[in-house]
Amino acid sequence: MNTTKNKVALVTGGGRGIGLGISQHLARSGFNLMISGIRPLEAVQEAMESLRALGVKAEYCQADVSEAAARQRLIEETRGQFGALHLLVNNAGVAPTQRSDILEASEESFERLMRVNLQGPYFLTQLAARWMVEQKKSAGDFSGAIINISSVSAIVASVNRGDYCLTKAGVAMATKLWAARLGEFGIAVYEIRPGVIKTDMTAGVGEKYDKLIAEGLLVEPRWGVPDDIGRAAAALARGEIPYATGQVLTVDGGLTLQRL
């Protein structure tokens, strides 16, 4: 029996790339969806229709998670459309506009990435968690969860995008913090740590990673795809990996596996 039918998931950046892969698998698992992103509705209409075709309710809210007012509006629209929230997936994120050696990197890029990749999901989690706690107190059988999408860059140093690495390391710690805080309410918090995933974000370094993969960078010699992350997220969302709050699920084809 599909126990997730009619549960509600909010997926930031859920209209393309990794976020869309996650949204598709959540829809197949029976979650109704609130999708957010910075693009206008017409730019994500095709993606939204593909999600609705899977038999769930799917709505879109244009919202920049780096802005406090937009985060509040996103939660309010989710409440208005669905009346409940069972799962938050903090997926929205950006890469540096220009990769720069840390000897030359700018404060402007640092601040932008911190606001979008770390401050945004941290305080969106705060809003969602408060609502989930409220739901738990009013209905003892309520089950909630939060999934943070980080990156192997949380633990692998890339000196030409230090700001990105620092934000993902921050997300890793945020996962631990929220897991520790929300455990008393039965709200599980997880981190998924993707490796080299083929999306529009990695399009500019395609040749670089094609070469590295051919030379043995990965144990599984292929690019990761959004579907790989979607499958992992859906398994966590369905509760198939219990008793594991605060843990990291690394989906990187063996990139971070130490080898001799």
Short mmCIF file of C-alpha atoms in Angstrom, two decimals:
data_model
loop_
_atom_site.label_atom_id
_atom_site.label_comp_id
_atom_site.label_asym_id
_atom_site.label_seq_id
_atom_site.Cartn_x
_atom_site.Cartn_y
_atom_site.Cartn_z
CA MET A 1 0.00 0.00 0.00
CA ASN A 2 1.26 3.50 -0.84
CA THR A 3 1.45 5.14 2.58
CA THR A 4 2.65 8.47 1.20
CA LYS A 5 -0.45 9.21 -0.88
CA ASN A 6 -1.72 12.72 -0.11
CA LYS A 7 1.38 13.67 1.86
CA VAL A 8 2.83 17.00 0.80
CA ALA A 9 6.42 17.74 -0.22
CA LEU A 10 7.99 21.13 -0.83
CA VAL A 11 10.96 20.92 -3.20
CA THR A 12 13.01 24.05 -3.76
CA GLY A 13 14.52 24.29 -7.21
CA GLY A 14 12.26 21.36 -8.09
CA GLY A 15 11.52 22.32 -11.69
CA ARG A 16 14.78 21.26 -13.33
CA GLY A 17 18.00 19.32 -12.86
CA ILE A 18 18.42 17.38 -9.64
CA GLY A 19 15.31 19.00 -8.20
CA LEU A 20 13.12 17.75 -11.03
CA GLY A 21 14.56 14.25 -10.67
CA ILE A 22 13.60 14.35 -6.99
CA SER A 23 10.15 15.76 -7.73
CA GLN A 24 9.44 13.04 -10.27
CA HIS A 25 10.27 10.24 -7.86
CA LEU A 26 8.30 11.85 -5.04
CA ALA A 27 5.30 12.13 -7.35
CA ARG A 28 5.63 8.46 -8.27
CA SER A 29 5.65 7.74 -4.53
CA GLY A 30 2.35 9.58 -4.10
CA PHE A 31 3.48 12.94 -2.73
CA ASN A 32 1.57 16.06 -3.72
CA LEU A 33 4.09 18.74 -4.58
CA MET A 34 4.82 22.40 -4.07
CA ILE A 35 7.69 23.31 -6.37
CA SER A 36 9.62 26.54 -6.02
CA GLY A 37 12.20 28.26 -8.19
CA ILE A 38 13.33 31.65 -9.41
CA ARG A 39 12.00 31.23 -12.95
CA PRO A 40 8.52 32.42 -13.96
CA LEU A 41 5.71 29.88 -14.20
CA GLU A 42 5.77 29.75 -18.00
CA ALA A 43 9.39 28.59 -17.91
CA VAL A 44 8.50 25.54 -15.81
CA GLN A 45 5.08 24.78 -17.25
CA GLU A 46 6.26 21.68 -19.12
CA ALA A 47 7.92 20.27 -16.01
CA MET A 48 4.82 20.96 -13.93
CA GLU A 49 2.57 19.20 -16.42
CA SER A 50 4.89 16.19 -16.42
CA LEU A 51 4.53 15.96 -12.63
CA ARG A 52 0.74 16.27 -12.73
CA ALA A 53 0.67 13.52 -15.34
CA LEU A 54 1.97 11.20 -12.61
CA GLY A 55 -1.35 11.55 -10.81
CA VAL A 56 -0.58 14.06 -8.08
CA LYS A 57 -1.39 17.67 -7.35
CA ALA A 58 1.57 19.88 -8.21
CA GLU A 59 1.74 23.66 -7.73
CA TYR A 60 4.48 26.19 -8.43
CA CYS A 61 5.60 29.20 -6.42
CA GLN A 62 8.17 31.59 -7.84
CA ALA A 63 10.40 32.34 -4.86
CA ASP A 64 14.07 33.13 -4.26
CA VAL A 65 15.06 31.26 -1.10
CA SER A 66 17.76 33.83 -0.36
CA GLU A 67 15.04 36.40 0.45
CA ALA A 68 13.24 36.21 3.80
CA ALA A 69 9.95 37.54 2.42
CA ALA A 70 10.00 34.97 -0.38
CA ARG A 71 10.63 32.12 2.09
CA GLN A 72 7.66 33.25 4.18
CA ARG A 73 5.46 33.53 1.10
CA LEU A 74 6.49 30.05 -0.03
CA ILE A 75 5.40 28.53 3.26
CA GLU A 76 2.16 30.52 3.24
CA GLU A 77 1.34 29.42 -0.31
CA THR A 78 2.05 25.81 0.60
CA ARG A 79 -0.27 26.12 3.57
CA GLY A 80 -2.93 27.75 1.42
CA GLN A 81 -2.73 25.19 -1.39
CA PHE A 82 -2.35 22.02 0.66
CA GLY A 83 -2.97 22.76 4.33
CA ALA A 84 -0.10 20.51 5.39
CA LEU A 85 3.61 19.87 4.90
CA HIS A 86 5.26 16.50 5.50
CA LEU A 87 8.55 16.84 3.64
CA LEU A 88 10.91 19.69 2.85
CA VAL A 89 13.65 19.11 0.27
CA ASN A 90 16.24 21.89 0.34
CA ASN A 91 17.60 21.50 -3.16
CA ALA A 92 17.83 25.01 -4.63
CA GLY A 93 21.38 26.23 -5.02
CA VAL A 94 23.77 28.08 -7.28
CA ALA A 95 27.35 27.72 -8.42
CA PRO A 96 29.76 30.63 -8.65
CA THR A 97 29.09 32.80 -11.69
CA GLN A 98 32.83 32.58 -12.36
CA ARG A 99 35.22 30.04 -10.88
CA SER A 100 38.04 31.93 -9.19
CA ASP A 101 41.15 30.83 -7.33
CA ILE A 102 40.65 31.56 -3.63
CA LEU A 103 43.60 33.98 -3.85
CA GLU A 104 41.47 36.08 -6.23
CA ALA A 105 37.86 35.32 -5.21
CA SER A 106 35.43 38.16 -4.53
CA GLU A 107 33.32 38.90 -1.48
CA GLU A 108 30.34 39.51 -3.79
CA SER A 109 30.38 35.89 -5.00
CA PHE A 110 30.91 34.63 -1.44
CA GLU A 111 27.93 36.57 -0.12
CA ARG A 112 25.69 35.47 -3.01
CA LEU A 113 26.44 31.80 -2.50
CA MET A 114 26.08 32.02 1.26
CA ARG A 115 22.64 33.64 0.96
CA VAL A 116 21.30 31.20 -1.63
CA ASN A 117 22.99 27.93 -0.66
CA LEU A 118 23.16 28.19 3.13
CA GLN A 119 21.21 31.04 4.68
CA GLY A 120 18.17 30.35 2.47
CA PRO A 121 17.70 26.67 3.28
CA TYR A 122 18.67 27.17 6.92
CA PHE A 123 15.89 29.65 7.57
CA LEU A 124 13.40 27.94 5.26
CA THR A 125 13.98 24.85 7.39
CA GLN A 126 13.24 26.94 10.46
CA LEU A 127 9.86 27.98 9.03
CA ALA A 128 9.00 24.47 7.83
CA ALA A 129 10.13 22.88 11.09
CA ARG A 130 7.96 25.17 13.17
CA TRP A 131 4.97 24.19 11.05
CA MET A 132 5.82 20.50 11.25
CA VAL A 133 6.11 20.71 15.05
CA GLU A 134 2.71 22.42 15.11
CA GLN A 135 1.25 19.58 13.05
CA LYS A 136 2.86 16.97 15.27
CA LYS A 137 1.39 18.54 18.39
CA SER A 138 -2.09 18.59 16.88
CA ALA A 139 -1.91 15.09 15.39
CA GLY A 140 0.28 12.53 17.12
CA ASP A 141 0.53 10.31 14.06
CA PHE A 142 2.01 13.13 11.93
CA SER A 143 5.25 12.11 10.23
CA GLY A 144 7.63 14.76 8.88
CA ALA A 145 11.10 14.81 7.34
CA ILE A 146 13.66 17.20 5.88
CA ILE A 147 16.21 16.33 3.20
CA ASN A 148 19.13 18.64 2.46
CA ILE A 149 20.86 18.29 -0.91
CA SER A 150 24.51 19.17 -0.47
CA SER A 151 27.51 18.03 -2.54
CA VAL A 152 30.74 16.09 -2.24
CA SER A 153 32.17 19.62 -2.21
CA ALA A 154 31.25 19.61 1.48
CA ILE A 155 34.33 17.46 2.06
CA VAL A 156 36.37 17.68 -1.18
CA ALA A 157 38.38 20.89 -1.59
CA SER A 158 38.09 22.79 -4.89
CA VAL A 159 40.31 25.84 -4.60
CA ASN A 160 38.71 27.52 -7.61
CA ARG A 161 35.27 27.58 -5.96
CA GLY A 162 35.93 27.84 -2.28
CA ASP A 163 32.72 29.75 -1.63
CA TYR A 164 30.67 26.85 -3.00
CA CYS A 165 32.57 24.32 -0.88
CA LEU A 166 32.02 26.35 2.27
CA THR A 167 28.28 26.62 1.68
CA LYS A 168 27.96 22.86 1.23
CA ALA A 169 30.03 22.19 4.34
CA GLY A 170 27.61 24.50 6.14
CA VAL A 171 24.64 22.53 4.83
CA ALA A 172 26.25 19.37 6.20
CA MET A 173 26.44 20.90 9.68
CA ALA A 174 22.93 22.32 9.37
CA THR A 175 21.69 18.77 8.78
CA LYS A 176 23.23 17.65 12.06
CA LEU A 177 21.88 20.66 13.94
CA TRP A 178 18.31 20.25 12.72
CA ALA A 179 18.40 16.48 13.26
CA ALA A 180 19.46 17.04 16.86
CA ARG A 181 16.82 19.71 17.45
CA LEU A 182 13.87 17.95 15.80
CA GLY A 183 14.45 14.43 17.05
CA GLU A 184 12.09 14.87 19.99
CA PHE A 185 9.27 15.47 17.51
CA GLY A 186 10.04 12.45 15.36
CA ILE A 187 11.07 14.64 12.42
CA ALA A 188 13.99 13.01 10.62
CA VAL A 189 16.62 15.13 8.88
CA TYR A 190 18.94 13.74 6.21
CA GLU A 191 21.65 14.92 3.84
CA ILE A 192 22.11 13.61 0.32
CA ARG A 193 25.60 14.32 -1.00
CA PRO A 194 25.70 14.09 -4.81
CA GLY A 195 28.87 13.73 -6.83
CA VAL A 196 29.34 14.67 -10.48
CA ILE A 197 25.78 15.01 -11.80
CA LYS A 198 24.93 15.92 -15.39
CA THR A 199 22.74 19.04 -15.21
CA ASP A 200 22.74 22.53 -16.65
CA MET A 201 24.90 23.56 -13.67
CA THR A 202 27.72 21.24 -14.80
CA ALA A 203 27.30 21.85 -18.54
CA GLY A 204 30.23 24.26 -18.61
CA VAL A 205 32.66 21.67 -17.26
CA GLY A 206 31.42 18.72 -19.29
CA GLU A 207 34.64 18.13 -21.21
CA LYS A 208 36.70 18.35 -18.03
CA TYR A 209 34.71 15.66 -16.27
CA ASP A 210 34.36 13.49 -19.36
CA LYS A 211 38.15 13.31 -19.38
CA LEU A 212 38.47 12.74 -15.63
CA ILE A 213 35.85 9.98 -15.66
CA ALA A 214 37.60 8.30 -18.59
CA GLU A 215 40.84 8.44 -16.59
CA GLY A 216 39.31 6.68 -13.57
CA LEU A 217 37.95 9.45 -11.35
CA LEU A 218 34.97 7.31 -10.37
CA VAL A 219 34.51 3.69 -9.33
CA GLU A 220 31.32 3.63 -11.41
CA PRO A 221 32.60 5.16 -14.64
CA ARG A 222 29.70 7.37 -15.69
CA TRP A 223 28.15 10.71 -14.95
CA GLY A 224 25.49 10.72 -12.30
CA VAL A 225 22.03 11.84 -13.43
CA PRO A 226 19.14 13.53 -11.59
CA ASP A 227 17.28 10.22 -11.52
CA ASP A 228 20.00 8.79 -9.25
CA ILE A 229 19.40 11.50 -6.66
CA GLY A 230 15.64 11.27 -7.09
CA ARG A 231 15.64 7.58 -6.23
CA ALA A 232 17.69 8.20 -3.09
CA ALA A 233 15.49 11.07 -1.94
CA ALA A 234 12.29 9.11 -2.49
CA ALA A 235 13.60 6.17 -0.46
CA LEU A 236 14.32 8.50 2.45
CA ALA A 237 10.98 10.27 2.04
CA ARG A 238 9.06 6.99 2.11
CA GLY A 239 10.74 6.07 5.38
CA GLU A 240 12.67 3.14 3.92
CA ILE A 241 15.83 4.03 5.85
CA PRO A 242 14.57 4.44 9.43
CA TYR A 243 16.58 5.03 12.60
CA ALA A 244 19.10 7.13 10.68
CA THR A 245 18.32 10.78 11.32
CA GLY A 246 21.26 13.12 10.81
CA GLN A 247 23.00 10.77 8.41
CA VAL A 248 24.53 11.36 4.99
CA LEU A 249 23.65 9.36 1.90
CA THR A 250 26.50 9.85 -0.56
CA VAL A 251 25.50 9.31 -4.20
CA ASP A 252 28.76 9.89 -6.07
CA GLY A 253 29.68 6.78 -8.03
CA GLY A 254 32.56 6.13 -5.65
CA LEU A 255 34.20 9.54 -6.16
CA THR A 256 35.00 9.94 -2.48
CA LEU A 257 35.90 6.29 -1.90
CA GLN A 258 39.52 6.13 -0.81
CA ARG A 259 41.53 3.88 -3.11
CA LEU A 260 45.17 2.79 -3.35
#
